[in-house]
Amino acid sequence: MKDNAFRIAVMPGDGIGIEVTEAALAVLDVVERRHGLAFRRETVPGGAIHYRETGVALPEEGFKAAEAADAVLFGAMGWPDVRYPDGTEIAPQLDLRVRMELYAGVRPIRAIPGVPLALASPRASEIDLVILRESTEGMFALRKDGVVEGDRLARDTMVITRDVTERLSRFAFRLAARRAERRGQRGKVTIVDKANVFRSFAFMRKIFYEIAREFPDVDAAHHYIDAMALDLVRRPWDFDVLPTENLFGDILSDLGAGLVGGMGFAPSADVGDAHALFQPSHGSAPDIAGRGIANPTAMILSLAMMLDWLGERHGMESCATAAQEIEDAVDAAFGAGDVRSHDIGGRSSTGDIAKAVIARLGEAA
Ligand code: NAI
Ligand code: MG
């Protein structure tokens, strides 16, 4: 199906972003062969090193390529000592989110068999939730336009809009309904906020419950952010889909990743109504880059999320099947001890892990 091939904009970026992207693309090669699918890949240069060499982190053509593609596969961008004159780091992924209106940051937190869990409770192996980070407004709305008055006071502004909150809420309920079907249990969406103190969050919660009425088959609940930090450690297995504000989601998703083996196991998707970008939750990891020891699991699971999204969007069952097969292959490879990544004390290289997943997919590399 050359002509109706999916167009994928590939942005490997910096450091281990490049290494884990290579691993994920090897898995994608196998998916193509197994399912007779075609993915035309356009590699888009960008990142901190690109900025150092050219003065631009992500050229305009890069944004255009992302907008023209069916999906974007993104490694990681950034390098701690490469900075703009104002001292901040380059982060074109934040601009992509705003520009392509990728309001729904989907961060699944799921216990993978064989991967050590932070919690001792036997119930920790049941952890299977999704943090849904609103990714275009909240505390990041005026990101570059925060003010410092004299050397006396600094002010950032929180923005919550009705439009984005409605879309995020609908996304959350639809996601929960879909998960409920797969898991054979009733879905539950819990908004995480601070509505007891801030008007912006009271507004967000009010809109959330308005939208909840459209989804009688999914339960709706609310939880304060501070209590959620506690309960994600105390009883994470009780939660399903957790929509929240941008900064809260940023923090909670790292906490969540910590519960299930760390950043190397935490995939993510930035989804809008027209576009979507898939990337691991981690960064470029300068401390281990170039050594071939990065754990590509988060990236491979992000690839699976891409296939699932493409499958649902284009009504292509084979894509959704491929996504599930990749997840199952990851579970099997770690669960049976075929591999153990460096970040959990093992010795498997990036390539070893890709090969093990591919072998479990039923085809040698
Ligand atoms: P990081 O996620 O790159 O690394 C944090 C720690 O986790 C490091 O010790 C690293 O070795 C480890 N780690 C991360 N991913 C791993 C993997 N797949 N396998 C094994 N170990 C892994 O976060 P850090 O150090 O704060 O940021 C490094 C650079 O990446 C910075 O320039 C930052 O701005 C950028 N960054 C980019 C992101 C993106 O492109 N979406 C997200 C986060 C950071
Ligand atoms: Mg973060």
Tab-separated table of C-alpha atoms in Angstrom, residues 11 58 62-63 66-67 72 74-77 90-107 131-141 143-144 164 167-168 244-251 253-254 263 266-283 302:
chain	number	residue	atom	x	y	z
A	11	MET	CA	12.319	13.896	15.086
A	58	LEU	CA	13.431	23.549	14.991
A	62	GLY	CA	10.215	21.091	10.663
A	63	PHE	CA	6.938	22.533	11.962
A	66	ALA	CA	4.966	17.874	11.493
A	67	GLU	CA	1.703	19.507	10.441
A	72	VAL	CA	5.008	12.731	14.642
A	74	PHE	CA	9.701	12.419	18.644
A	75	GLY	CA	12.824	11.300	20.565
A	76	ALA	CA	13.966	14.033	22.939
A	77	MET	CA	15.308	17.541	22.492
A	90	ILE	CA	15.508	25.135	23.790
A	91	ALA	CA	12.252	23.145	23.916
A	92	PRO	CA	10.561	23.047	20.515
A	93	GLN	CA	8.309	20.246	21.787
A	94	LEU	CA	6.480	22.891	23.843
A	95	ASP	CA	6.015	25.048	20.733
A	96	LEU	CA	4.774	22.025	18.777
A	97	ARG	CA	2.138	21.367	21.446
A	98	VAL	CA	0.827	24.902	21.250
A	99	ARG	CA	1.072	25.239	17.498
A	100	MET	CA	-0.617	21.921	16.698
A	101	GLU	CA	-3.074	22.333	19.606
A	102	LEU	CA	-1.982	19.098	21.255
A	103	TYR	CA	-3.983	19.704	24.392
A	104	ALA	CA	-4.173	16.114	25.645
A	105	GLY	CA	-0.914	14.800	27.105
A	106	VAL	CA	-1.623	11.084	27.527
A	107	ARG	CA	0.780	9.420	29.990
A	131	ILE	CA	-2.448	10.766	33.637
A	132	LEU	CA	-4.012	13.190	31.188
A	133	ARG	CA	-1.972	16.366	31.279
A	134	GLU	CA	-3.549	19.386	29.645
A	135	SER	CA	-0.618	20.618	27.576
A	136	THR	CA	-1.392	23.994	26.019
A	137	GLU	CA	-2.474	26.297	28.847
A	138	GLY	CA	-2.664	26.220	32.659
A	139	MET	CA	0.565	27.430	34.263
A	140	PHE	CA	2.358	27.141	30.915
A	141	ALA	CA	-0.022	29.476	29.055
A	143	ARG	CA	5.350	30.593	29.567
A	144	LYS	CA	7.683	33.056	27.921
A	164	VAL	CA	-9.848	23.481	26.151
A	167	ARG	CA	-12.172	19.170	24.938
A	168	LEU	CA	-9.873	17.700	27.589
A	244	THR	CA	-5.342	17.603	35.228
A	245	GLU	CA	-3.803	21.002	34.653
A	246	ASN	CA	-0.503	21.315	32.769
A	247	LEU	CA	1.953	21.826	35.644
A	248	PHE	CA	0.182	19.365	37.962
A	249	GLY	CA	0.284	16.803	35.141
A	250	ASP	CA	3.962	17.465	34.540
A	251	ILE	CA	4.764	16.651	38.153
A	253	SER	CA	3.451	11.982	35.541
A	254	ASP	CA	7.041	11.820	36.787
A	263	MET	CA	11.340	7.282	32.860
A	266	ALA	CA	6.984	5.863	30.620
A	267	PRO	CA	5.554	6.465	27.134
A	268	SER	CA	3.471	9.465	26.176
A	269	ALA	CA	1.341	10.970	23.451
A	270	ASP	CA	0.469	14.609	22.829
A	271	VAL	CA	-2.874	14.527	21.079
A	272	GLY	CA	-5.053	17.206	19.535
A	273	ASP	CA	-8.134	17.084	17.356
A	274	ALA	CA	-6.092	17.233	14.126
A	275	HIS	CA	-2.560	16.116	15.015
A	276	ALA	CA	-0.647	13.922	17.428
A	277	LEU	CA	2.953	13.525	18.556
A	278	PHE	CA	4.358	10.477	20.303
A	279	GLN	CA	7.424	10.540	22.521
A	280	PRO	CA	8.920	8.935	25.601
A	281	SER	CA	8.422	10.975	28.780
A	282	HIS	CA	12.176	11.258	29.334
A	283	GLY	CA	14.692	13.726	27.932
A	302	SER	CA	5.034	5.419	22.471
